[in-house]
Amino acid sequence: MKKSILDLNRMVADREKITYLTAYDYLTAKYQERAGVDMILVGDSMGMVTLGYDSTYPVTMDDMIRASRAVRRGAPNTFIIGDMPYMSYQVSDEQAVENAGRFIKEAGCDAVQLEGCTPAIIRRVQAIADAGILVSGHLGLLPQFAAQLGGFKAQGRSAVTAMNLLDQARCIEEAGACMILLEGVPAIVGKEITERAGVPILGIGAGSHTHGQLLIYADMVGMYDNFTPKFVRKYADIGAELLRGFEAYCEDVRSGGFPDDTVDSYVISDEEAQKFEDMLRHR
Ligand code: KIV
């Protein structure tokens, strides 16, 4: 059965932890659904993880829609959130609603997510929610605000900034967000926000008290090694395994060990082979 926001709210009420991972392609999403992951974020982190950029800024709506469609094909029953990329919602409420609608209409996402809590972002959350689209807030460490925040740094590490985050979470919830993702904040701040919230609070690097946990899949399976945040736990070493496989393949091709025509090639019956040889002789 396809997961809905009601299932996620029920999990919070029953104190069941929500599992949440990013995915950007069909195959990864398929394995995640098979593993029982509750939610998938098609994050604009795809800019760094799959497109090789050094930030999320260059990612376009078309990049996100193509990836979200593939993820939906791989995970038809999982709750999928489309992450609104840089400049897809900053210009106006109309632009935000139109692009949020594309995630739902063209890609089959269940909800969208947008970063920040400026007065304009609060209006965007309200406009998207008013349009009947489920919207998740994203607070704390905000990759699309890296310039203002001085880079990819944990947030809420002083009493004043921690209090600001509590206020932001309240504002985003009041604006109509159906959930909030908290990124890169101390565990104590994650705990206080979670205890006060009336919507699910998901955390990535926000401690153990949030209603659910998100990780970037390529970090937790050991594929993305350009940079690994402190909060990432490695559950597999797929990068090393890929390297081992690619190196073994190169070695086999170069040495003539692959393909072995007795096992890795198509065969022809003895009778057809004989006819083929006769034809070649008479050519
Ligand atoms: O794009 C993304 O994957 C995200 C997470 C880092 C929270 O927004």
PDB file of C-alpha atoms and ligand atoms in Angstrom:
ATOM      1  CA  MET A   1       0.000   0.000   0.000  1.00  0.00           C
ATOM      2  CA  LYS A   2       1.247   3.439  -0.886  1.00  0.00           C
ATOM      3  CA  LYS A   3       2.409   5.501   2.113  1.00  0.00           C
ATOM      4  CA  SER A   4       0.635   8.785   2.762  1.00  0.00           C
ATOM      5  CA  ILE A   5       1.060  11.695   5.151  1.00  0.00           C
ATOM      6  CA  LEU A   6      -1.536   9.998   7.398  1.00  0.00           C
ATOM      7  CA  ASP A   7       0.749   6.956   7.763  1.00  0.00           C
ATOM      8  CA  LEU A   8       3.660   9.236   8.712  1.00  0.00           C
ATOM      9  CA  ASN A   9       1.531  11.133  11.254  1.00  0.00           C
ATOM     10  CA  ARG A  10       0.378   7.807  12.699  1.00  0.00           C
ATOM     11  CA  MET A  11       4.000   6.660  13.032  1.00  0.00           C
ATOM     12  CA  VAL A  12       4.784   9.827  15.008  1.00  0.00           C
ATOM     13  CA  ALA A  13       1.733   9.267  17.250  1.00  0.00           C
ATOM     14  CA  ASP A  14       2.822   5.644  17.818  1.00  0.00           C
ATOM     15  CA  ARG A  15       6.438   6.728  18.479  1.00  0.00           C
ATOM     16  CA  GLU A  16       7.676   4.685  15.521  1.00  0.00           C
ATOM     17  CA  LYS A  17      10.813   6.185  13.978  1.00  0.00           C
ATOM     18  CA  ILE A  18      10.531   7.257  10.336  1.00  0.00           C
ATOM     19  CA  THR A  19      13.282   6.119   7.962  1.00  0.00           C
ATOM     20  CA  TYR A  20      14.240   8.586   5.255  1.00  0.00           C
ATOM     21  CA  LEU A  21      16.970   8.524   2.588  1.00  0.00           C
ATOM     22  CA  THR A  22      17.786  10.502  -0.521  1.00  0.00           C
ATOM     23  CA  ALA A  23      17.663   8.903  -3.971  1.00  0.00           C
ATOM     24  CA  TYR A  24      18.109  10.332  -7.453  1.00  0.00           C
ATOM     25  CA  ASP A  25      17.546   7.338  -9.736  1.00  0.00           C
ATOM     26  CA  TYR A  26      15.314   4.343 -10.420  1.00  0.00           C
ATOM     27  CA  LEU A  27      17.596   1.564  -9.173  1.00  0.00           C
ATOM     28  CA  THR A  28      18.521   3.140  -5.856  1.00  0.00           C
ATOM     29  CA  ALA A  29      14.864   3.941  -5.177  1.00  0.00           C
ATOM     30  CA  LYS A  30      13.902   0.354  -6.001  1.00  0.00           C
ATOM     31  CA  TYR A  31      16.363  -1.059  -3.451  1.00  0.00           C
ATOM     32  CA  GLN A  32      15.273   1.494  -0.849  1.00  0.00           C
ATOM     33  CA  GLU A  33      11.603   0.583  -1.208  1.00  0.00           C
ATOM     34  CA  ARG A  34      12.540  -3.094  -1.055  1.00  0.00           C
ATOM     35  CA  ALA A  35      14.434  -2.385   2.194  1.00  0.00           C
ATOM     36  CA  GLY A  36      11.347  -0.759   3.725  1.00  0.00           C
ATOM     37  CA  VAL A  37      12.471   2.889   3.709  1.00  0.00           C
ATOM     38  CA  ASP A  38       9.436   5.071   4.609  1.00  0.00           C
ATOM     39  CA  MET A  39      10.336   8.274   2.778  1.00  0.00           C
ATOM     40  CA  ILE A  40      12.633   9.301  -0.068  1.00  0.00           C
ATOM     41  CA  LEU A  41      13.928  12.814  -0.657  1.00  0.00           C
ATOM     42  CA  VAL A  42      14.887  13.573  -4.238  1.00  0.00           C
ATOM     43  CA  GLY A  43      17.339  16.129  -2.916  1.00  0.00           C
ATOM     44  CA  ASP A  44      19.037  18.897  -4.834  1.00  0.00           C
ATOM     45  CA  SER A  45      22.148  17.269  -3.314  1.00  0.00           C
ATOM     46  CA  MET A  46      21.963  15.369  -6.614  1.00  0.00           C
ATOM     47  CA  GLY A  47      23.935  18.332  -7.943  1.00  0.00           C
ATOM     48  CA  MET A  48      26.940  17.176  -5.966  1.00  0.00           C
ATOM     49  CA  VAL A  49      26.236  13.462  -5.723  1.00  0.00           C
ATOM     50  CA  THR A  50      25.246  12.585  -9.280  1.00  0.00           C
ATOM     51  CA  LEU A  51      26.006  15.659 -11.434  1.00  0.00           C
ATOM     52  CA  GLY A  52      29.479  16.435 -10.057  1.00  0.00           C
ATOM     53  CA  TYR A  53      28.902  20.122  -9.173  1.00  0.00           C
ATOM     54  CA  ASP A  54      30.525  21.544  -6.044  1.00  0.00           C
ATOM     55  CA  SER A  55      27.262  23.039  -4.760  1.00  0.00           C
ATOM     56  CA  THR A  56      23.508  22.681  -5.222  1.00  0.00           C
ATOM     57  CA  TYR A  57      23.137  26.067  -6.982  1.00  0.00           C
ATOM     58  CA  PRO A  58      23.344  24.878 -10.627  1.00  0.00           C
ATOM     59  CA  VAL A  59      20.594  22.233 -10.261  1.00  0.00           C
ATOM     60  CA  THR A  60      17.534  23.032 -12.410  1.00  0.00           C
ATOM     61  CA  MET A  61      13.849  22.138 -12.171  1.00  0.00           C
ATOM     62  CA  ASP A  62      14.251  19.910 -15.229  1.00  0.00           C
ATOM     63  CA  ASP A  63      17.114  18.009 -13.495  1.00  0.00           C
ATOM     64  CA  MET A  64      14.873  17.513 -10.467  1.00  0.00           C
ATOM     65  CA  ILE A  65      11.776  16.459 -12.405  1.00  0.00           C
ATOM     66  CA  ARG A  66      13.673  13.864 -14.461  1.00  0.00           C
ATOM     67  CA  ALA A  67      15.255  12.405 -11.305  1.00  0.00           C
ATOM     68  CA  SER A  68      11.970  12.459  -9.363  1.00  0.00           C
ATOM     69  CA  ARG A  69      10.156  10.587 -12.128  1.00  0.00           C
ATOM     70  CA  ALA A  70      12.829   7.894 -12.112  1.00  0.00           C
ATOM     71  CA  VAL A  71      12.647   7.603  -8.313  1.00  0.00           C
ATOM     72  CA  ARG A  72       8.852   7.280  -8.454  1.00  0.00           C
ATOM     73  CA  ARG A  73       9.182   4.469 -11.034  1.00  0.00           C
ATOM     74  CA  GLY A  74      11.583   2.681  -8.669  1.00  0.00           C
ATOM     75  CA  ALA A  75       9.557   3.273  -5.504  1.00  0.00           C
ATOM     76  CA  PRO A  76       5.843   3.375  -6.388  1.00  0.00           C
ATOM     77  CA  ASN A  77       4.684   2.935  -2.770  1.00  0.00           C
ATOM     78  CA  THR A  78       7.097   5.175  -0.881  1.00  0.00           C
ATOM     79  CA  PHE A  79       6.370   8.752   0.278  1.00  0.00           C
ATOM     80  CA  ILE A  80       8.504  10.875  -2.044  1.00  0.00           C
ATOM     81  CA  ILE A  81       9.483  14.503  -1.512  1.00  0.00           C
ATOM     82  CA  GLY A  82      10.808  16.692  -4.329  1.00  0.00           C
ATOM     83  CA  ASP A  83      13.394  19.211  -3.178  1.00  0.00           C
ATOM     84  CA  MET A  84      12.841  22.596  -4.813  1.00  0.00           C
ATOM     85  CA  PRO A  85      16.141  23.714  -6.373  1.00  0.00           C
ATOM     86  CA  TYR A  86      17.759  27.141  -6.095  1.00  0.00           C
ATOM     87  CA  MET A  87      15.712  29.899  -7.800  1.00  0.00           C
ATOM     88  CA  SER A  88      12.690  27.666  -8.377  1.00  0.00           C
ATOM     89  CA  TYR A  89      10.741  29.375  -5.546  1.00  0.00           C
ATOM     90  CA  GLN A  90      12.670  32.490  -4.546  1.00  0.00           C
ATOM     91  CA  VAL A  91      11.173  34.831  -7.195  1.00  0.00           C
ATOM     92  CA  SER A  92       7.466  34.888  -6.285  1.00  0.00           C
ATOM     93  CA  ASP A  93       4.624  32.913  -4.711  1.00  0.00           C
ATOM     94  CA  GLU A  94       3.327  32.184  -8.227  1.00  0.00           C
ATOM     95  CA  GLN A  95       6.686  30.752  -9.340  1.00  0.00           C
ATOM     96  CA  ALA A  96       6.867  28.624  -6.174  1.00  0.00           C
ATOM     97  CA  VAL A  97       3.353  27.195  -6.594  1.00  0.00           C
ATOM     98  CA  GLU A  98       3.897  26.510 -10.295  1.00  0.00           C
ATOM     99  CA  ASN A  99       7.165  24.635  -9.704  1.00  0.00           C
ATOM    100  CA  ALA A 100       5.805  22.786  -6.657  1.00  0.00           C
ATOM    101  CA  GLY A 101       2.919  21.690  -8.889  1.00  0.00           C
ATOM    102  CA  ARG A 102       5.367  20.274 -11.447  1.00  0.00           C
ATOM    103  CA  PHE A 103       6.787  17.897  -8.818  1.00  0.00           C
ATOM    104  CA  ILE A 104       3.300  16.576  -8.114  1.00  0.00           C
ATOM    105  CA  LYS A 105       1.859  16.612 -11.628  1.00  0.00           C
ATOM    106  CA  GLU A 106       4.861  15.613 -13.764  1.00  0.00           C
ATOM    107  CA  ALA A 107       6.863  13.474 -11.340  1.00  0.00           C
ATOM    108  CA  GLY A 108       4.272  11.937  -9.013  1.00  0.00           C
ATOM    109  CA  CYS A 109       5.883  13.286  -5.822  1.00  0.00           C
ATOM    110  CA  ASP A 110       3.800  13.372  -2.638  1.00  0.00           C
ATOM    111  CA  ALA A 111       5.213  16.644  -1.316  1.00  0.00           C
ATOM    112  CA  VAL A 112       7.843  19.299  -1.936  1.00  0.00           C
ATOM    113  CA  GLN A 113      10.492  20.798   0.301  1.00  0.00           C
ATOM    114  CA  LEU A 114      12.006  24.259   0.479  1.00  0.00           C
ATOM    115  CA  GLU A 115      14.761  25.815   2.553  1.00  0.00           C
ATOM    116  CA  GLY A 116      14.754  28.654   5.025  1.00  0.00           C
ATOM    117  CA  CYS A 117      12.524  30.899   7.078  1.00  0.00           C
ATOM    118  CA  THR A 118      12.811  34.437   5.717  1.00  0.00           C
ATOM    119  CA  PRO A 119       9.521  36.393   5.481  1.00  0.00           C
ATOM    120  CA  ALA A 120       9.410  35.576   1.757  1.00  0.00           C
ATOM    121  CA  ILE A 121       9.967  31.850   2.380  1.00  0.00           C
ATOM    122  CA  ILE A 122       7.169  31.823   4.979  1.00  0.00           C
ATOM    123  CA  ARG A 123       4.862  33.309   2.315  1.00  0.00           C
ATOM    124  CA  ARG A 124       6.004  30.649  -0.194  1.00  0.00           C
ATOM    125  CA  VAL A 125       5.244  27.826   2.264  1.00  0.00           C
ATOM    126  CA  GLN A 126       1.805  29.328   2.852  1.00  0.00           C
ATOM    127  CA  ALA A 127       1.133  29.772  -0.881  1.00  0.00           C
ATOM    128  CA  ILE A 128       2.132  26.183  -1.690  1.00  0.00           C
ATOM    129  CA  ALA A 129       0.080  24.800   1.215  1.00  0.00           C
ATOM    130  CA  ASP A 130      -2.888  26.974   0.159  1.00  0.00           C
ATOM    131  CA  ALA A 131      -2.629  25.437  -3.310  1.00  0.00           C
ATOM    132  CA  GLY A 132      -3.266  22.059  -1.678  1.00  0.00           C
ATOM    133  CA  ILE A 133       0.305  20.792  -2.031  1.00  0.00           C
ATOM    134  CA  LEU A 134       2.032  19.130   0.926  1.00  0.00           C
ATOM    135  CA  VAL A 135       5.144  21.100   1.809  1.00  0.00           C
ATOM    136  CA  SER A 136       8.062  20.323   4.097  1.00  0.00           C
ATOM    137  CA  GLY A 137      10.178  23.091   5.628  1.00  0.00           C
ATOM    138  CA  HIS A 138      13.962  22.745   5.856  1.00  0.00           C
ATOM    139  CA  LEU A 139      15.757  24.566   8.697  1.00  0.00           C
ATOM    140  CA  GLY A 140      19.254  24.684  10.223  1.00  0.00           C
ATOM    141  CA  LEU A 141      22.163  24.127   7.863  1.00  0.00           C
ATOM    142  CA  LEU A 142      20.830  25.308   4.505  1.00  0.00           C
ATOM    143  CA  PRO A 143      22.946  24.532   1.428  1.00  0.00           C
ATOM    144  CA  GLN A 144      21.051  27.111  -0.685  1.00  0.00           C
ATOM    145  CA  PHE A 145      21.898  29.788   1.928  1.00  0.00           C
ATOM    146  CA  ALA A 146      25.578  28.746   2.235  1.00  0.00           C
ATOM    147  CA  ALA A 147      26.737  32.241   1.252  1.00  0.00           C
ATOM    148  CA  GLN A 148      24.746  33.893   4.076  1.00  0.00           C
ATOM    149  CA  LEU A 149      25.605  31.174   6.626  1.00  0.00           C
ATOM    150  CA  GLY A 150      29.327  31.245   5.813  1.00  0.00           C
ATOM    151  CA  GLY A 151      29.420  27.762   4.267  1.00  0.00           C
ATOM    152  CA  PHE A 152      28.186  24.322   5.276  1.00  0.00           C
ATOM    153  CA  LYS A 153      28.259  24.849   9.043  1.00  0.00           C
ATOM    154  CA  ALA A 154      26.166  23.430  11.886  1.00  0.00           C
ATOM    155  CA  GLN A 155      23.559  25.939  13.106  1.00  0.00           C
ATOM    156  CA  GLY A 156      21.989  26.747  16.477  1.00  0.00           C
ATOM    157  CA  ARG A 157      25.182  26.302  18.480  1.00  0.00           C
ATOM    158  CA  SER A 158      24.617  29.372  20.685  1.00  0.00           C
ATOM    159  CA  ALA A 159      21.625  29.908  22.996  1.00  0.00           C
ATOM    160  CA  VAL A 160      20.345  32.804  20.855  1.00  0.00           C
ATOM    161  CA  THR A 161      20.610  30.990  17.521  1.00  0.00           C
ATOM    162  CA  ALA A 162      19.085  27.849  19.085  1.00  0.00           C
ATOM    163  CA  MET A 163      16.109  29.947  20.255  1.00  0.00           C
ATOM    164  CA  ASN A 164      15.848  31.431  16.750  1.00  0.00           C
ATOM    165  CA  LEU A 165      15.556  27.924  15.317  1.00  0.00           C
ATOM    166  CA  LEU A 166      12.714  27.114  17.726  1.00  0.00           C
ATOM    167  CA  ASP A 167      10.904  30.267  16.537  1.00  0.00           C
ATOM    168  CA  GLN A 168      11.548  29.394  12.887  1.00  0.00           C
ATOM    169  CA  ALA A 169      10.119  25.901  13.329  1.00  0.00           C
ATOM    170  CA  ARG A 170       6.964  27.390  14.845  1.00  0.00           C
ATOM    171  CA  CYS A 171       6.621  29.935  11.997  1.00  0.00           C
ATOM    172  CA  ILE A 172       7.073  27.314   9.273  1.00  0.00           C
ATOM    173  CA  GLU A 173       4.552  25.001  10.938  1.00  0.00           C
ATOM    174  CA  GLU A 174       2.050  27.866  11.320  1.00  0.00           C
ATOM    175  CA  ALA A 175       2.562  28.727   7.637  1.00  0.00           C
ATOM    176  CA  GLY A 176       1.168  25.291   6.787  1.00  0.00           C
ATOM    177  CA  ALA A 177       4.159  22.943   6.498  1.00  0.00           C
ATOM    178  CA  CYS A 178       3.160  19.293   6.925  1.00  0.00           C
ATOM    179  CA  MET A 179       6.630  18.409   8.283  1.00  0.00           C
ATOM    180  CA  ILE A 180      10.039  19.994   8.871  1.00  0.00           C
ATOM    181  CA  LEU A 181      13.516  18.744   8.085  1.00  0.00           C
ATOM    182  CA  LEU A 182      16.170  19.909  10.550  1.00  0.00           C
ATOM    183  CA  GLU A 183      19.733  19.773   9.286  1.00  0.00           C
ATOM    184  CA  GLY A 184      23.010  20.154  11.168  1.00  0.00           C
ATOM    185  CA  VAL A 185      21.844  21.312  14.603  1.00  0.00           C
ATOM    186  CA  PRO A 186      22.861  20.146  18.104  1.00  0.00           C
ATOM    187  CA  ALA A 187      20.879  17.194  19.499  1.00  0.00           C
ATOM    188  CA  ILE A 188      19.436  19.314  22.319  1.00  0.00           C
ATOM    189  CA  VAL A 189      17.982  21.755  19.765  1.00  0.00           C
ATOM    190  CA  GLY A 190      16.563  18.871  17.707  1.00  0.00           C
ATOM    191  CA  LYS A 191      14.959  17.512  20.862  1.00  0.00           C
ATOM    192  CA  GLU A 192      13.320  20.802  21.926  1.00  0.00           C
ATOM    193  CA  ILE A 193      11.956  21.487  18.434  1.00  0.00           C
ATOM    194  CA  THR A 194      10.619  17.921  18.139  1.00  0.00           C
ATOM    195  CA  GLU A 195       8.892  18.047  21.531  1.00  0.00           C
ATOM    196  CA  ARG A 196       7.148  21.342  20.701  1.00  0.00           C
ATOM    197  CA  ALA A 197       6.154  20.464  17.124  1.00  0.00           C
ATOM    198  CA  GLY A 198       2.685  19.534  15.906  1.00  0.00           C
ATOM    199  CA  VAL A 199       4.074  18.027  12.689  1.00  0.00           C
ATOM    200  CA  PRO A 200       6.710  15.339  12.061  1.00  0.00           C
ATOM    201  CA  ILE A 201      10.277  16.562  12.529  1.00  0.00           C
ATOM    202  CA  LEU A 202      12.854  14.740  10.440  1.00  0.00           C
ATOM    203  CA  GLY A 203      16.512  15.177  11.194  1.00  0.00           C
ATOM    204  CA  ILE A 204      19.802  14.935   9.335  1.00  0.00           C
ATOM    205  CA  GLY A 205      22.612  15.592  11.775  1.00  0.00           C
ATOM    206  CA  ALA A 206      20.056  16.824  14.316  1.00  0.00           C
ATOM    207  CA  GLY A 207      20.467  14.143  17.001  1.00  0.00           C
ATOM    208  CA  SER A 208      18.430  11.129  18.031  1.00  0.00           C
ATOM    209  CA  HIS A 209      15.213  12.774  19.250  1.00  0.00           C
ATOM    210  CA  THR A 210      13.644  13.765  15.928  1.00  0.00           C
ATOM    211  CA  HIS A 211      10.687  11.691  14.697  1.00  0.00           C
ATOM    212  CA  GLY A 212      12.756  10.320  11.832  1.00  0.00           C
ATOM    213  CA  GLN A 213      16.255  10.219  10.398  1.00  0.00           C
ATOM    214  CA  LEU A 214      17.474  11.221   6.942  1.00  0.00           C
ATOM    215  CA  LEU A 215      20.868  10.507   5.382  1.00  0.00           C
ATOM    216  CA  ILE A 216      22.200  11.136   1.903  1.00  0.00           C
ATOM    217  CA  TYR A 217      22.300   7.606   0.555  1.00  0.00           C
ATOM    218  CA  ALA A 218      25.642   8.020  -1.238  1.00  0.00           C
ATOM    219  CA  ASP A 219      27.268   9.013   2.089  1.00  0.00           C
ATOM    220  CA  MET A 220      25.866   6.121   4.110  1.00  0.00           C
ATOM    221  CA  VAL A 221      26.828   3.450   1.564  1.00  0.00           C
ATOM    222  CA  GLY A 222      30.352   4.851   1.123  1.00  0.00           C
ATOM    223  CA  MET A 223      30.045   6.114  -2.459  1.00  0.00           C
ATOM    224  CA  TYR A 224      30.498   9.885  -2.103  1.00  0.00           C
ATOM    225  CA  ASP A 225      33.956  10.464  -0.658  1.00  0.00           C
ATOM    226  CA  ASN A 226      34.597  14.128  -1.597  1.00  0.00           C
ATOM    227  CA  PHE A 227      33.434  15.143   1.879  1.00  0.00           C
ATOM    228  CA  THR A 228      31.783  13.228   4.737  1.00  0.00           C
ATOM    229  CA  PRO A 229      29.887  15.176   7.433  1.00  0.00           C
ATOM    230  CA  LYS A 230      30.478  14.254  11.092  1.00  0.00           C
ATOM    231  CA  PHE A 231      26.969  12.803  11.535  1.00  0.00           C
ATOM    232  CA  VAL A 232      27.176  10.234   8.718  1.00  0.00           C
ATOM    233  CA  ARG A 233      27.400   6.571   9.697  1.00  0.00           C
ATOM    234  CA  LYS A 234      28.699   4.265   6.961  1.00  0.00           C
ATOM    235  CA  TYR A 235      26.486   1.183   6.548  1.00  0.00           C
ATOM    236  CA  ALA A 236      28.238  -0.229   3.472  1.00  0.00           C
ATOM    237  CA  ASP A 237      31.363   0.358   1.421  1.00  0.00           C
ATOM    238  CA  ILE A 238      29.919   0.325  -2.074  1.00  0.00           C
ATOM    239  CA  GLY A 239      32.592   2.725  -3.333  1.00  0.00           C
ATOM    240  CA  ALA A 240      35.338   0.211  -2.497  1.00  0.00           C
ATOM    241  CA  GLU A 241      33.275  -2.631  -3.972  1.00  0.00           C
ATOM    242  CA  LEU A 242      32.666  -0.690  -7.228  1.00  0.00           C
ATOM    243  CA  LEU A 243      36.372   0.060  -7.477  1.00  0.00           C
ATOM    244  CA  ARG A 244      37.232  -3.595  -6.912  1.00  0.00           C
ATOM    245  CA  GLY A 245      34.804  -4.684  -9.642  1.00  0.00           C
ATOM    246  CA  PHE A 246      35.918  -2.050 -12.184  1.00  0.00           C
ATOM    247  CA  GLU A 247      39.611  -2.825 -11.604  1.00  0.00           C
ATOM    248  CA  ALA A 248      39.054  -6.598 -11.934  1.00  0.00           C
ATOM    249  CA  TYR A 249      37.130  -6.031 -15.202  1.00  0.00           C
ATOM    250  CA  CYS A 250      39.942  -3.873 -16.675  1.00  0.00           C
ATOM    251  CA  GLU A 251      42.502  -6.494 -15.700  1.00  0.00           C
ATOM    252  CA  ASP A 252      40.466  -9.335 -17.271  1.00  0.00           C
ATOM    253  CA  VAL A 253      39.837  -7.472 -20.549  1.00  0.00           C
ATOM    254  CA  ARG A 254      43.502  -6.489 -20.854  1.00  0.00           C
ATOM    255  CA  SER A 255      44.748 -10.014 -20.115  1.00  0.00           C
ATOM    256  CA  GLY A 256      42.199 -11.718 -22.401  1.00  0.00           C
ATOM    257  CA  GLY A 257      40.459 -13.327 -19.436  1.00  0.00           C
ATOM    258  CA  PHE A 258      37.130 -11.727 -20.389  1.00  0.00           C
ATOM    259  CA  PRO A 259      35.096 -12.732 -22.268  1.00  0.00           C
ATOM    260  CA  ASP A 260      35.552 -16.520 -22.151  1.00  0.00           C
ATOM    261  CA  ASP A 261      33.719 -17.684 -25.288  1.00  0.00           C
ATOM    262  CA  THR A 262      32.647 -20.942 -23.649  1.00  0.00           C
ATOM    263  CA  VAL A 263      30.629 -19.132 -20.965  1.00  0.00           C
ATOM    264  CA  ASP A 264      30.338 -15.392 -21.729  1.00  0.00           C
ATOM    265  CA  SER A 265      29.310 -15.556 -25.442  1.00  0.00           C
ATOM    266  CA  TYR A 266      26.391 -16.741 -27.563  1.00  0.00           C
ATOM    267  CA  VAL A 267      26.681 -20.162 -29.196  1.00  0.00           C
ATOM    268  CA  ILE A 268      25.590 -21.581 -32.528  1.00  0.00           C
ATOM    269  CA  SER A 269      24.597 -25.240 -33.041  1.00  0.00           C
ATOM    270  CA  ASP A 270      27.279 -27.594 -34.477  1.00  0.00           C
ATOM    271  CA  GLU A 271      25.157 -27.991 -37.610  1.00  0.00           C
ATOM    272  CA  GLU A 272      24.857 -24.223 -38.201  1.00  0.00           C
ATOM    273  CA  ALA A 273      28.549 -23.763 -37.390  1.00  0.00           C
ATOM    274  CA  GLN A 274      29.445 -26.364 -40.031  1.00  0.00           C
ATOM    275  CA  LYS A 275      27.213 -24.632 -42.603  1.00  0.00           C
ATOM    276  CA  PHE A 276      28.758 -21.275 -41.733  1.00  0.00           C
ATOM    277  CA  GLU A 277      32.275 -22.655 -42.277  1.00  0.00           C
ATOM    278  CA  ASP A 278      31.235 -24.156 -45.638  1.00  0.00           C
ATOM    279  CA  MET A 279      29.784 -20.803 -46.727  1.00  0.00           C
ATOM    280  CA  LEU A 280      32.963 -19.017 -45.690  1.00  0.00           C
ATOM    281  CA  ARG A 281      35.067 -21.478 -47.748  1.00  0.00           C
ATOM    282  CA  HIS A 282      33.008 -20.756 -50.862  1.00  0.00           C
ATOM    283  CA  ARG A 283      33.073 -17.006 -50.554  1.00  0.00           C
TER     284      ARG A 283
HETATM  285  O1  KIV B   1      19.303  17.985  -1.064  1.00  0.00           O
HETATM  286  C1  KIV B   1      19.341  17.258  -0.069  1.00  0.00           C
HETATM  287  O2  KIV B   1      19.673  16.066  -0.106  1.00  0.00           O
HETATM  288  C2  KIV B   1      19.006  17.866   1.205  1.00  0.00           C
HETATM  289  C3  KIV B   1      19.532  17.210   2.418  1.00  0.00           C
HETATM  290  C4  KIV B   1      20.970  17.476   2.565  1.00  0.00           C
HETATM  291  C5  KIV B   1      18.829  17.643   3.600  1.00  0.00           C
HETATM  292  O3  KIV B   1      18.375  18.886   1.234  1.00  0.00           O
END
